[in-house]
Amino acid sequence: MSSARSSALSPGERLGLGSDWDYALHLPLHYLDETRISAIASLRDGVPAVVQARIVHAEASAGGRKQLRIQVQDASGVLNLRFFHFYQNWQRQYAPGKLLRVRGEPRAGLFGMEMVHPTCHAVRPDEPLPERLTPVYPTAAGISQVWLRKAITGARARLEVREWLPADLLDRLQLPDIASTLDVLHAPPPDAPLHSLEDRSHPGWQRVKFDELLAQQLAQQRARLARSALRAWSLPARAGPQSLGQRLLQALPFALTLDQEACAAEIASNLALSQPMHRLLQGDVGSGKTVVAALAAAQAIDCGFQCALMAPTDILATQHLRKLADWLEPLGVRVAWLSGAQSRRERDTAVQAAASGAAQLVVGTHAVIQEKVRFHRLGLAIVDEQHRFGVAQRLSLRAKGLDDAPRSEANEAVREPHLLMMSATPIPRTLAMAVFGDLDVSTIAHLPPGRSPIRTRVFDAARRDAVIARVRALVAAGRQVYWVCPLVEESAARPSPMAPVRRSSTDRRKVPFVQTGGEALDLRNAEATHAELQVALGTDAERVGLLHGRMPASQKTQVMADFAAGRLRLLVATTVIEVGVDVPAATLMVIEHAERFGLSQLHQLRGRVGRGADASECLLLFTPPLSEMARARLLAIRDTNDGFALAQKDLDLRGPGELLGQRQSGVQMLRHADLHTDVALLEAARDAAVWLLRHDPLAAREHLQRWLGDRLDWLAA
Ligand code: ADP
Ligand code: MG
C-alpha cells in the first residue's frame, strides 16, 4: 500500500477494522477507573485519579516555553494543570468558575500537586459518573480513544451477538459465553479483576483466544477439505526392480534408514492419489531428505511426468543439482538447470527443455517459478527449505502445472502438480499445528547411522589463538574446516545506500542486527579473517578459501566445488553456507561471535559438520559480556544436538514469529492468542474445529465469518 493511498484511509481501515465484528473484537489494552472521584487533598504522587473541581485561574504564559496553566480547586485543595500543546481557544473555554472533570497522573511539584496534560472536560455538577471502567484500545497515531470508543460501542449495539458454540463445549473448557465475554472485556464493572483482565488470563480473554484459534483451525481444515476437491495426476509407484526408484536405491552407496523409508512410503502413496499431495518433509540437518525427494522425483518421472525442484540459494540449488544428477543421470534421466545467474543462452536452452518436456527434472533457484518458465507435464514440485519462500512463490510453482496440462478429454478437470516441501528447521509440534494445520507432515527423526555426534564447545574470544592453532593442526593433518565469520552488529555498521537490505534470520527482535551496510562490513570482516588465517596457516595458505554472499554465483560454486574436492581445506565464509551444504569430510566448524547468531541458525551452521564417520567438533567463540539470552542460547546449543529439542527451546526463548518466515507464518493472523502460552487452547481449538465442521457446519461458517470475514480468501491460499 503506498503512503499516498494510506493517507486516504479511514481511521477504521488504518486499524484494519471493517465489519462490526472487527470493531467488537478490537479489545482493550487496559482500563481507566473513572468511576470514582478523588478529593484533591487525597491525591498521591504518580497514582492516576479523577478529580472534579472548579477553575480558579487560567493563564497562557508569554515568553519562554509556551504553556497553559489552569488552577482548579475542590473543597479539599488546589491542583495545577499544565498544557504544553493547546489551542488558543482553550483559554476562553476554560474560564474561571467552570466545573471540570479531570483525569491524569498527579505529580508533586514546586507549587503543590500538578497534572501535566490531563484529559479534562467541563461537566454539570450532577453529571453522572461512568458505571464501568473505561477501556483504552490499541490505536494508531491520530485516532483518538474517544473516536474508537464511540465506533466500538456503535458497532456492538448494531450486532446481534449470537452464541454459535455448543454449551457443553464451553462448559467443558470453562469458557464464558460470547456476549458476556464482550461485555466484560469492553466495559468491566468497577470491581472487575483488573489484573487478570490486563494480563489476559481472565476467562473472557481465554474465550477470545480460543475463538481466534478456532477460527484459524477452521480455516485450515476447510482449506484441507477444499484441496481434496482439487485434482492431480495419479503417479503410482511402478512395481519391480526395473522401476526408476528401485534402480536408484540399488545404485545408492547406502541403505535408507527406517525413517527415510517411512517418509518415502508416505510420499509414494500420496503421489498415487488423484488429489494433489501437500506434504512437508521435515528432518534435522543432515538427516537425508534429499534422497527421499529423489525417490519422489523418480516416481513422477517413471510415470512420464516432469519434476521441478526449487531451492532458495544458488549454492543449495547447485548442490541438489550435483547430487540428483549424480544419482539420476546414470539411470537415463534428463536433468536441466535453471538459475538467475546463468547465461542467457544456457537459460533459454533450459527453459526450452522444460517447455518441451525434454527435461524430466528441472532443478533451480526461484528462477524456476519465473513467468517465462513453462512445463510440458509437471507432475511434482519440490521446494527445499520451504520457509525461505513465501506463500505466493509456492503457489506460483504449483500453478506451473496448470497452464499446459494435457487434457485428454474435453471435460477433464484441471490438474495440479503434487507438492512436496522440505524443511531442516524443525517446527515444534504446536507451531506446526497452528501454522501448517492443513499440511501433512513426514518427519525423519533420526540421523543415518555411522555419524559420530558433534562435540560443541564454547570459548571466550580471548582464546582465539588457541582455536587457530587447533585449526592449523587439523588442516596439516589433512582435515577440512569451516570458519564462519560473524554478522556485524548494527552499531558498527555504517549505512551504505548501495547495499541491499539484508534481514538476518537471527534474533531480529532482541538484538539489533545489521539491516543496511552490514553486508559490506560482513565482507570486509570475512576478507580480513581470510588474510589472517592464510598467514596463520603458513605453508597451507593456498588451501584457505573464501566464500561470501557478494561473490558471483559461478565463483561461489567454484569455491564450494574446490572445498568439496578437498583442494581447499579451510573455508572462511559468511553465513552463505547456512543451508544445505554437504561436504562429509569437513570435521571442524568454528563460529566467531556465536553470541550474535540465533539458535536455529547456529544449529544449521553446525549441521555442516558431523556428516561423515569421523568425530566432528564445533567451536563457538563469543565476546563478553553476554546477554542473558545469548548465554541461554550458547548453553542450549552446547548441550544438545537434537534439532527438535532446540527448536522447542528457541520457541521458549523467542516466541513463534522468529521461527518461521514471517511472511507466510499465519501466526501474524493471531491478534490475541499466543502460541507460546496458549498451547492447551490451541489443541482444544483443533479438536473443536474438526467436530464443528462435521456436526455443525453452519456454526463453523458463522464463526469463520465473524473472525476472519474478508481475510478468509487469503487464508485459503
Ligand atoms: P538434509 O536432510 O540436510 O538435506 P542430505 O540429504 O544432504 O541431508 O543428506 C546428508 C548426507 O547424508 C548426504 O551426504 C547423504 O548422501 C547422506 N545420507 C542420506 N541418507 C543416508 C543413509 N540412509 N545412510 C547414510 N548416509 C545417508
Ligand atoms: Mg538438504
XYZ file of C-alpha atoms and ligand atoms in Angstrom:
745
model
C 0.000 0.000 0.000
C 1.549 3.290 -0.974
C 1.773 6.038 1.591
C -0.192 8.317 -0.681
C -3.026 5.866 -0.523
C -2.793 5.144 3.149
C -3.369 8.795 3.976
C -6.737 8.472 2.314
C -7.737 5.557 4.527
C -10.436 5.959 7.116
C -9.446 5.528 10.762
C -11.086 2.109 10.813
C -9.193 0.991 7.730
C -5.966 2.199 9.208
C -6.571 -0.077 12.167
C -7.598 -2.934 9.912
C -11.201 -2.746 11.085
C -14.032 -3.161 8.637
C -17.039 -5.096 9.829
C -18.939 -4.514 13.062
C -17.401 -7.711 14.322
C -13.931 -6.372 13.626
C -14.751 -3.498 15.931
C -16.325 -5.716 18.554
C -13.195 -7.860 18.552
C -10.875 -4.906 18.839
C -10.172 -5.316 22.525
C -8.758 -3.002 25.172
C -5.143 -2.987 26.202
C -6.030 -1.749 29.659
C -8.597 0.269 31.573
C -9.011 3.527 33.392
C -11.038 3.801 36.540
C -13.226 6.858 36.078
C -15.984 5.554 38.255
C -14.824 7.415 41.361
C -13.887 10.991 42.089
C -10.963 11.664 44.391
C -10.574 14.675 46.622
C -7.590 16.783 45.590
C -6.156 16.512 49.102
C -6.121 12.710 48.762
C -4.083 12.604 45.525
C -0.894 10.652 45.697
C 2.178 11.218 43.629
C 2.066 9.060 40.493
C -1.328 7.462 41.164
C -3.769 8.316 38.343
C -7.050 9.728 39.530
C -10.143 11.648 38.555
C -10.972 14.882 40.321
C -13.871 17.256 39.886
C -13.048 20.875 40.624
C -13.710 24.475 39.655
C -11.352 26.607 37.654
C -9.823 29.332 39.759
C -7.391 30.710 37.302
C -6.232 30.083 33.711
C -3.312 31.692 32.005
C -1.174 31.134 28.935
C 2.392 32.109 29.667
C 4.072 34.515 27.300
C 7.733 34.221 26.538
C 9.890 31.169 27.139
C 8.196 27.869 26.549
C 4.560 28.411 25.698
C 2.251 26.772 28.150
C -1.251 26.954 29.507
C -1.688 26.748 33.270
C -5.055 26.163 34.825
C -5.600 26.098 38.544
C -8.594 24.189 39.869
C -9.944 23.824 43.365
C -12.325 21.495 45.152
C -13.445 21.503 48.788
C -10.194 19.859 49.847
C -7.481 21.742 48.000
C -5.879 23.170 44.873
C -4.452 21.408 41.813
C -2.391 22.829 38.950
C -2.896 21.644 35.401
C -0.292 22.305 32.747
C -0.500 22.036 28.961
C 2.339 22.486 26.527
C 0.212 21.807 23.495
C -3.072 23.638 23.366
C -5.298 25.668 21.158
C -5.793 29.401 21.637
C -9.494 28.975 22.290
C -8.841 26.768 25.317
C -8.121 29.841 27.339
C -11.613 31.147 26.684
C -13.122 27.713 27.074
C -11.518 27.154 30.459
C -12.737 30.301 32.078
C -12.661 30.671 35.897
C -15.781 29.330 37.594
C -16.244 26.378 35.246
C -16.539 22.939 36.742
C -14.066 20.437 35.242
C -13.725 16.715 35.469
C -10.013 15.983 35.201
C -8.176 12.712 34.834
C -4.435 12.440 34.985
C -1.393 11.426 36.885
C -0.639 13.817 39.732
C 2.935 14.856 40.435
C 4.163 16.642 43.500
C 5.551 19.896 42.057
C 7.105 23.052 43.454
C 3.704 24.657 43.875
C 1.780 21.647 45.146
C 0.201 18.812 43.169
C 0.080 19.194 39.417
C -1.022 17.206 36.376
C 0.639 17.621 33.001
C -1.663 17.131 30.045
C -4.584 15.630 31.919
C -7.731 14.898 29.986
C -10.488 17.185 31.108
C -13.905 18.300 30.128
C -16.492 20.667 31.544
C -19.333 18.992 33.446
C -22.524 19.905 35.196
C -22.447 19.378 38.982
C -24.894 16.483 38.691
C -23.186 14.807 35.747
C -23.258 11.048 36.439
C -20.042 9.060 36.697
C -19.428 6.117 34.355
C -20.546 2.862 35.896
C -17.929 0.824 34.064
C -14.195 1.021 33.742
C -13.090 2.996 30.715
C -11.362 0.889 28.044
C -8.142 2.005 26.394
C -7.780 0.464 22.943
C -4.785 -0.178 20.763
C -4.778 2.624 18.254
C -2.714 4.460 15.676
C -1.424 7.998 15.516
C -4.225 10.491 15.129
C -7.027 8.109 16.062
C -8.405 9.112 19.418
C -9.706 6.870 22.155
C -12.903 8.869 22.131
C -13.465 8.092 18.449
C -12.622 4.418 18.953
C -14.873 4.022 21.973
C -17.747 5.523 20.070
C -17.121 3.390 16.997
C -16.862 0.225 19.046
C -19.879 0.977 21.172
C -21.841 1.719 17.994
C -20.749 -1.486 16.312
C -21.596 -3.540 19.376
C -25.042 -2.003 19.595
C -25.748 -2.992 15.981
C -24.535 -6.541 16.389
C -26.643 -9.480 17.213
C -24.210 -11.413 19.349
C -25.262 -14.966 18.837
C -23.575 -17.829 20.570
C -22.566 -20.362 17.958
C -20.541 -22.701 20.099
C -22.250 -25.622 21.812
C -22.885 -25.092 25.506
C -21.271 -28.359 26.501
C -18.065 -27.404 24.718
C -17.950 -24.108 26.595
C -18.726 -25.890 29.845
C -16.019 -28.399 29.324
C -13.446 -25.723 28.580
C -14.861 -23.474 31.309
C -15.282 -20.630 28.901
C -17.928 -17.904 29.264
C -20.463 -17.188 26.526
C -19.525 -14.682 23.863
C -21.982 -11.926 24.808
C -20.858 -11.674 28.410
C -17.266 -12.006 27.255
C -17.552 -8.922 25.086
C -19.364 -7.070 27.877
C -16.757 -7.743 30.460
C -13.799 -7.063 28.183
C -15.086 -3.798 26.735
C -16.805 -2.475 29.836
C -15.807 -4.211 33.038
C -17.599 -3.320 36.255
C -15.543 -1.301 38.760
C -14.879 -4.352 40.904
C -13.615 -6.478 37.975
C -10.298 -8.257 38.499
C -8.182 -5.700 36.685
C -5.043 -7.720 36.938
C -6.374 -10.775 35.136
C -8.034 -8.537 32.555
C -4.805 -6.787 31.808
C -2.556 -9.831 31.812
C -5.199 -11.601 29.729
C -5.665 -14.591 31.959
C -9.284 -13.616 32.654
C -11.828 -16.202 31.419
C -13.130 -13.604 28.957
C -9.717 -13.416 27.384
C -9.460 -17.202 27.325
C -12.689 -17.256 25.386
C -11.451 -14.688 22.896
C -8.172 -16.512 22.366
C -9.976 -19.787 21.958
C -12.329 -18.280 19.393
C -9.460 -16.814 17.461
C -7.564 -20.097 17.416
C -10.742 -21.910 16.481
C -11.226 -19.617 13.504
C -7.701 -20.275 12.391
C -8.054 -24.030 12.766
C -11.394 -23.971 10.948
C -9.832 -22.071 8.074
C -7.065 -24.606 7.800
C -9.369 -27.588 8.000
C -11.521 -26.034 5.342
C -8.524 -25.413 3.124
C -7.669 -29.058 3.538
C -11.165 -30.096 2.523
C -11.098 -27.712 -0.406
C -7.862 -29.182 -1.573
C -9.267 -32.640 -1.515
C -11.602 -31.442 -4.254
C -8.659 -30.498 -6.462
C -7.349 -32.938 -8.998
C -3.839 -34.100 -9.680
C -2.376 -36.739 -11.910
C -2.132 -40.064 -10.181
C 1.526 -41.069 -10.222
C 1.640 -44.577 -8.789
C 4.931 -46.267 -7.977
C 5.953 -48.823 -10.577
C 6.454 -52.242 -9.160
C 9.504 -54.357 -9.837
C 13.257 -53.983 -9.981
C 13.156 -52.068 -13.260
C 11.357 -49.082 -11.796
C 13.420 -45.927 -11.620
C 13.067 -45.779 -7.841
C 14.306 -49.326 -7.364
C 17.223 -48.756 -9.675
C 18.105 -45.612 -7.751
C 18.001 -47.476 -4.454
C 20.233 -50.161 -5.867
C 22.763 -47.620 -7.065
C 22.974 -45.751 -3.758
C 26.043 -46.421 -1.607
C 23.831 -46.718 1.459
C 20.549 -48.228 2.556
C 17.672 -45.992 3.594
C 17.059 -45.587 7.290
C 13.716 -46.701 8.680
C 12.637 -43.073 8.949
C 13.579 -42.381 5.361
C 11.716 -45.477 4.225
C 8.629 -44.470 6.139
C 8.682 -40.935 4.737
C 9.295 -42.214 1.219
C 6.361 -44.577 1.571
C 4.050 -41.807 2.770
C 5.032 -39.690 -0.185
C 4.745 -42.574 -2.640
C 1.196 -43.297 -1.586
C 0.231 -39.608 -1.798
C 1.605 -39.426 -5.321
C -0.569 -42.323 -6.360
C -3.710 -40.363 -5.466
C -5.515 -38.084 -7.833
C -5.644 -35.344 -5.191
C -2.583 -33.143 -5.033
C -0.165 -34.017 -2.270
C 0.573 -31.177 0.098
C 3.247 -32.531 2.352
C 6.067 -31.186 4.460
C 9.101 -33.415 4.817
C 10.970 -32.275 7.866
C 14.191 -33.598 9.231
C 17.154 -32.234 11.023
C 20.140 -31.023 9.039
C 21.943 -33.991 7.578
C 19.054 -36.366 8.152
C 18.943 -37.281 4.473
C 15.939 -35.558 2.972
C 17.447 -35.248 -0.475
C 17.343 -38.926 -1.266
C 13.707 -39.083 -0.194
C 12.996 -36.218 -2.572
C 14.916 -38.005 -5.314
C 12.750 -41.080 -4.877
C 9.625 -38.962 -5.192
C 11.035 -37.376 -8.342
C 11.861 -40.815 -9.712
C 8.292 -41.948 -9.179
C 6.881 -38.951 -11.054
C 9.380 -39.311 -13.870
C 8.691 -43.011 -14.130
C 5.063 -42.150 -14.806
C 6.087 -39.895 -17.676
C 5.828 -36.610 -15.804
C 8.243 -33.843 -15.018
C 9.518 -32.858 -11.624
C 10.719 -29.390 -10.577
C 12.935 -28.812 -7.580
C 13.419 -25.338 -6.222
C 15.933 -24.242 -3.585
C 16.370 -20.772 -2.087
C 20.038 -20.128 -2.859
C 22.381 -20.809 -5.757
C 24.719 -22.825 -3.571
C 21.984 -25.037 -2.302
C 20.367 -25.456 -5.703
C 23.749 -26.331 -7.171
C 24.280 -28.993 -4.528
C 20.924 -30.507 -5.310
C 21.722 -30.427 -8.966
C 25.035 -32.153 -8.452
C 23.603 -34.811 -6.176
C 20.458 -35.500 -8.168
C 22.319 -35.532 -11.458
C 24.858 -37.955 -9.972
C 22.078 -40.236 -8.891
C 19.615 -39.952 -11.727
C 21.513 -39.196 -14.926
C 23.246 -42.591 -14.976
C 19.738 -44.045 -14.918
C 18.870 -42.095 -18.045
C 17.033 -39.150 -16.509
C 17.473 -35.838 -18.333
C 18.173 -33.023 -15.882
C 18.047 -29.280 -16.580
C 19.388 -26.394 -14.523
C 17.714 -23.020 -14.136
C 19.296 -20.191 -12.240
C 19.129 -16.430 -12.301
C 22.905 -16.413 -12.536
C 23.354 -18.469 -15.702
C 23.955 -17.035 -19.144
C 21.076 -16.074 -21.344
C 21.791 -18.876 -23.764
C 22.013 -21.579 -21.083
C 18.833 -20.297 -19.613
C 16.959 -20.287 -22.889
C 18.044 -23.853 -23.508
C 16.820 -24.917 -20.076
C 13.522 -23.058 -20.477
C 13.088 -24.805 -23.813
C 13.784 -28.188 -22.293
C 11.231 -27.593 -19.531
C 8.591 -26.498 -22.013
C 9.134 -29.323 -24.460
C 9.329 -31.977 -21.807
C 12.851 -32.866 -22.873
C 13.974 -32.182 -19.305
C 12.435 -34.628 -16.886
C 13.868 -32.982 -13.824
C 14.352 -29.224 -13.578
C 16.462 -28.014 -10.675
C 16.981 -24.379 -9.826
C 16.530 -21.340 -7.679
C 13.436 -19.158 -7.784
C 14.238 -18.780 -11.472
C 12.130 -21.919 -11.805
C 8.960 -20.048 -10.975
C 9.576 -17.111 -13.214
C 6.877 -16.260 -15.615
C 8.525 -17.457 -18.762
C 9.119 -20.929 -17.450
C 6.504 -23.438 -18.599
C 6.403 -27.147 -18.142
C 5.168 -29.723 -20.532
C 3.813 -32.122 -17.928
C 4.694 -31.060 -14.392
C 3.646 -33.805 -12.012
C 5.583 -32.944 -8.888
C 7.022 -29.738 -7.447
C 9.572 -29.966 -4.656
C 10.521 -26.940 -2.583
C 13.554 -27.193 -0.348
C 13.877 -25.034 2.754
C 10.311 -24.084 2.194
C 10.233 -21.490 4.958
C 12.529 -19.344 2.838
C 9.843 -18.943 0.234
C 6.661 -17.002 0.578
C 3.184 -18.342 0.053
C 2.952 -16.568 -3.274
C 6.068 -18.240 -4.609
C 4.877 -21.663 -3.542
C 1.511 -21.103 -5.143
C 3.185 -19.944 -8.303
C 5.166 -23.143 -8.524
C 2.019 -25.138 -8.022
C 0.262 -23.174 -10.705
C 3.004 -24.080 -13.152
C 1.416 -27.409 -13.632
C -1.890 -25.911 -14.627
C -1.154 -23.928 -17.749
C -0.120 -26.578 -20.167
C -1.506 -29.659 -18.540
C -2.532 -32.020 -21.284
C -6.222 -32.720 -21.306
C -7.052 -35.944 -22.948
C -10.777 -35.374 -22.687
C -12.550 -32.115 -23.188
C -14.271 -32.226 -19.827
C -11.297 -33.288 -17.817
C -10.651 -31.240 -14.722
C -7.550 -29.084 -14.448
C -4.783 -30.916 -12.629
C -2.341 -29.525 -10.124
C 1.137 -30.857 -9.513
C 1.801 -32.652 -6.259
C 3.711 -30.516 -3.805
C 6.489 -31.677 -1.511
C 8.061 -29.156 0.802
C 11.209 -29.806 2.757
C 12.483 -28.089 5.843
C 15.530 -28.524 8.013
C 14.155 -26.066 10.501
C 12.211 -28.446 12.607
C 8.978 -26.959 13.676
C 7.741 -27.757 17.155
C 4.527 -29.664 17.102
C 2.321 -26.865 18.405
C 3.625 -24.491 15.844
C 3.280 -26.958 13.015
C -0.293 -27.495 14.059
C -1.051 -23.803 14.222
C 0.650 -22.814 11.041
C 0.551 -25.867 8.873
C -2.616 -27.416 10.181
C -3.614 -28.065 6.593
C -0.385 -29.802 5.750
C 0.611 -33.432 6.042
C 3.930 -33.817 7.748
C 6.533 -36.544 7.350
C 9.421 -36.491 9.755
C 12.875 -38.005 9.591
C 13.526 -38.152 13.291
C 16.884 -39.924 13.354
C 20.097 -39.290 11.511
C 21.577 -42.015 9.312
C 23.808 -44.416 11.235
C 27.537 -44.070 11.496
C 27.577 -40.400 12.307
C 29.546 -39.569 15.360
C 27.884 -36.868 17.378
C 29.296 -33.373 17.101
C 31.052 -32.135 20.162
C 30.320 -28.474 20.746
C 32.473 -26.249 22.894
C 32.174 -22.614 23.824
C 35.223 -20.347 24.070
C 35.846 -16.807 25.112
C 37.241 -14.979 22.088
C 40.266 -14.212 24.224
C 41.326 -17.774 23.386
C 41.080 -17.254 19.639
C 44.779 -18.024 19.175
C 44.364 -21.446 20.701
C 41.478 -22.086 18.325
C 43.581 -21.028 15.341
C 46.326 -23.390 16.492
C 43.787 -26.193 16.531
C 42.661 -25.332 13.012
C 46.250 -25.292 11.803
C 46.921 -28.713 13.297
C 43.798 -30.229 11.737
C 44.486 -28.769 8.313
C 48.068 -30.023 8.486
C 46.641 -33.464 9.253
C 44.559 -33.290 6.072
C 41.223 -32.429 7.671
C 38.744 -29.822 6.477
C 37.433 -26.870 8.429
C 34.730 -24.229 8.126
C 35.326 -20.847 9.705
C 32.185 -18.777 9.913
C 32.614 -15.048 10.210
C 30.298 -13.056 12.364
C 27.409 -10.925 11.471
C 28.323 -7.340 12.110
C 26.395 -5.510 14.754
C 24.366 -2.502 13.786
C 26.285 -0.084 15.951
C 29.402 -0.923 13.989
C 27.762 -0.776 10.594
C 27.952 2.345 8.536
C 24.834 2.603 6.411
C 25.504 2.367 2.731
C 22.704 3.260 0.372
C 24.053 0.836 -2.192
C 23.991 -2.228 -0.027
C 20.892 -4.342 -0.411
C 18.869 -4.560 2.745
C 19.542 -7.849 4.327
C 17.407 -9.303 7.003
C 19.315 -11.695 9.117
C 17.285 -14.650 10.191
C 18.635 -14.363 13.687
C 17.083 -12.830 16.704
C 15.816 -9.767 14.922
C 13.702 -8.527 17.711
C 16.007 -8.654 20.664
C 19.351 -7.635 19.280
C 19.606 -5.047 16.572
C 21.400 -6.683 13.700
C 22.560 -5.117 10.534
C 19.912 -4.041 8.162
C 21.896 -1.704 5.983
C 25.527 -1.645 5.126
C 26.029 -4.880 7.006
C 26.882 -6.951 4.003
C 29.748 -4.712 3.051
C 31.085 -4.935 6.558
C 30.490 -8.665 6.839
C 32.508 -8.951 3.695
C 35.379 -6.795 4.897
C 35.389 -8.804 8.061
C 35.488 -12.097 6.201
C 38.283 -10.866 3.939
C 40.349 -9.762 6.928
C 39.830 -13.107 8.636
C 40.712 -14.903 5.437
C 44.004 -12.995 5.194
C 44.739 -13.566 8.847
C 44.178 -17.309 8.599
C 46.242 -17.565 5.428
C 49.129 -16.093 7.356
C 48.468 -18.343 10.327
C 48.436 -21.440 8.143
C 51.800 -20.682 6.591
C 52.621 -23.374 4.047
C 48.969 -24.336 3.711
C 47.987 -20.754 2.859
C 46.764 -21.549 -0.630
C 44.380 -24.097 0.831
C 42.369 -21.350 2.523
C 39.276 -20.347 0.575
C 36.813 -17.505 0.953
C 33.087 -17.604 0.364
C 30.710 -14.701 0.824
C 27.317 -13.511 -0.302
C 28.615 -10.863 -2.692
C 30.513 -13.263 -4.924
C 29.057 -14.078 -8.334
C 27.226 -17.392 -8.253
C 29.699 -19.072 -10.583
C 32.568 -18.169 -8.280
C 30.693 -19.412 -5.235
C 30.033 -22.669 -6.982
C 33.712 -22.959 -7.882
C 34.841 -22.361 -4.299
C 32.335 -24.890 -2.985
C 33.500 -27.403 -5.583
C 37.135 -26.850 -4.570
C 36.240 -27.344 -0.948
C 34.135 -30.419 -1.670
C 37.007 -31.924 -3.660
C 39.487 -31.204 -0.860
C 41.555 -28.739 -2.901
C 40.623 -26.196 -0.248
C 40.956 -27.287 3.357
C 39.817 -24.245 5.259
C 36.776 -22.346 4.110
C 36.268 -18.879 5.543
C 32.672 -17.945 4.974
C 29.942 -15.544 5.862
C 26.651 -17.225 6.621
C 26.060 -18.103 2.970
C 26.869 -21.675 3.931
C 23.956 -21.743 6.293
C 21.701 -24.085 4.438
C 22.213 -27.452 2.984
C 25.872 -27.687 2.023
C 27.167 -31.191 2.194
C 30.898 -31.876 2.496
C 31.213 -35.015 4.609
C 34.991 -34.671 5.023
C 34.711 -31.406 6.963
C 35.043 -32.131 10.666
C 35.545 -28.810 12.379
C 33.392 -25.731 12.404
C 34.451 -22.515 14.073
C 31.848 -19.824 14.541
C 33.025 -16.386 15.554
C 30.813 -14.117 17.605
C 28.464 -17.010 18.086
C 26.524 -14.876 20.547
C 25.163 -12.883 17.627
C 23.515 -15.851 15.956
C 20.107 -17.254 16.660
C 19.728 -20.744 17.994
C 18.369 -22.340 14.864
C 20.976 -20.622 12.755
C 23.740 -21.978 14.974
C 22.240 -25.406 14.665
C 22.016 -25.119 10.889
C 25.608 -23.996 10.679
C 26.839 -26.720 12.968
C 24.997 -29.251 10.839
C 27.594 -28.693 8.091
C 29.981 -30.901 10.051
C 29.383 -34.330 11.512
C 28.320 -35.664 8.119
C 30.935 -38.364 7.901
C 32.087 -41.119 10.214
C 34.892 -39.046 11.731
C 34.298 -37.313 15.033
C 33.428 -33.684 14.478
C 33.707 -30.591 16.545
C 32.071 -27.204 16.660
C 33.835 -24.363 18.432
C 31.768 -21.343 19.344
C 33.682 -18.161 20.056
C 31.941 -15.439 21.979
C 32.924 -11.972 23.082
C 31.806 -10.951 26.555
C 29.695 -9.547 28.014
C 26.924 -11.967 27.132
C 23.263 -11.060 27.412
C 21.069 -13.492 29.309
C 19.500 -14.622 26.036
C 22.813 -15.136 24.302
C 24.098 -17.110 27.240
C 20.994 -19.295 27.253
C 21.404 -19.924 23.529
C 25.055 -20.877 23.749
C 24.411 -23.274 26.609
C 21.482 -24.833 24.768
C 23.454 -25.374 21.596
C 26.408 -26.746 23.532
C 24.262 -29.214 25.399
C 22.094 -30.677 22.667
C 22.464 -31.872 19.105
C 18.781 -32.529 18.648
C 17.233 -30.027 16.268
C 13.723 -30.630 17.523
C 14.674 -30.049 21.133
C 16.493 -26.891 20.084
C 13.538 -25.677 18.083
C 11.366 -26.074 21.142
C 13.955 -24.223 23.191
C 14.017 -21.495 20.579
C 10.275 -21.188 20.791
C 10.580 -20.869 24.558
C 13.250 -18.225 24.277
C 11.853 -16.150 21.485
C 8.283 -16.888 20.657
C 6.983 -18.270 17.398
C 7.317 -15.431 14.920
C 11.038 -15.812 14.546
C 10.982 -19.496 13.819
C 9.208 -19.110 10.555
C 9.460 -16.769 7.705
C 7.118 -14.088 8.984
C 5.593 -13.651 5.572
C 3.980 -16.989 5.432
C 3.613 -17.835 9.049
C -0.061 -17.214 9.502
C 0.977 -16.502 13.052
C 0.538 -12.848 12.313
C -3.127 -13.593 11.863
C -3.297 -14.125 15.580
C -4.043 -10.884 17.315
C -4.830 -12.206 20.751
C -3.661 -15.760 21.221
C -0.045 -16.548 21.886
C 1.228 -19.876 20.621
C 3.796 -19.913 23.314
C 1.421 -19.773 26.248
C -1.861 -20.936 24.746
C -0.911 -24.441 23.683
C -3.765 -26.083 25.566
C -6.273 -23.745 23.952
C -4.777 -24.451 20.553
C -5.232 -28.173 20.999
C -8.787 -27.714 22.189
C -9.458 -25.444 19.214
C -8.169 -28.011 16.763
C -10.427 -30.711 18.156
C -13.365 -28.335 18.225
C -12.729 -27.352 14.602
C -12.890 -30.953 13.458
C -16.058 -31.514 15.442
C -17.798 -28.364 14.254
C -17.075 -28.955 10.589
C -18.561 -32.387 10.877
C -21.538 -31.712 13.130
C -22.393 -28.064 12.835
C -21.181 -26.596 9.542
C -23.424 -23.561 9.956
C -21.787 -22.655 13.252
C -18.395 -23.236 11.672
C -19.222 -20.885 8.829
C -20.614 -18.190 11.084
C -17.642 -18.421 13.376
C -15.223 -18.050 10.485
C -17.138 -15.133 9.090
C -17.170 -13.430 12.448
C -13.441 -13.758 12.949
C -11.957 -13.645 9.507
C -14.532 -12.051 7.229
C -12.718 -10.883 4.123
C -9.425 -12.331 5.205
C -10.798 -15.773 4.555
C -9.736 -15.935 0.923
C -6.227 -15.073 1.791
C -6.058 -17.847 4.315
C -7.432 -20.393 1.934
C -4.371 -19.816 -0.226
P 19.490 -32.954 4.539
O 18.335 -33.657 5.169
O 20.131 -31.986 5.483
O 19.148 -32.335 3.211
P 21.116 -34.635 2.930
O 20.018 -35.179 2.124
O 22.002 -33.623 2.301
O 20.578 -34.070 4.299
O 21.962 -35.855 3.477
C 23.097 -35.660 4.258
C 24.140 -36.697 3.913
O 23.745 -37.986 4.361
C 24.382 -36.840 2.431
O 25.758 -36.995 2.219
C 23.610 -38.091 2.069
O 24.116 -38.705 0.919
C 23.812 -38.926 3.305
N 22.779 -39.929 3.533
C 21.471 -39.780 3.300
N 20.796 -40.884 3.677
C 21.699 -41.755 4.170
C 21.614 -43.071 4.720
N 20.466 -43.700 4.829
N 22.765 -43.646 5.131
C 23.936 -42.989 5.022
N 24.076 -41.770 4.510
C 22.989 -41.140 4.088
Mg 19.128 -30.546 2.291
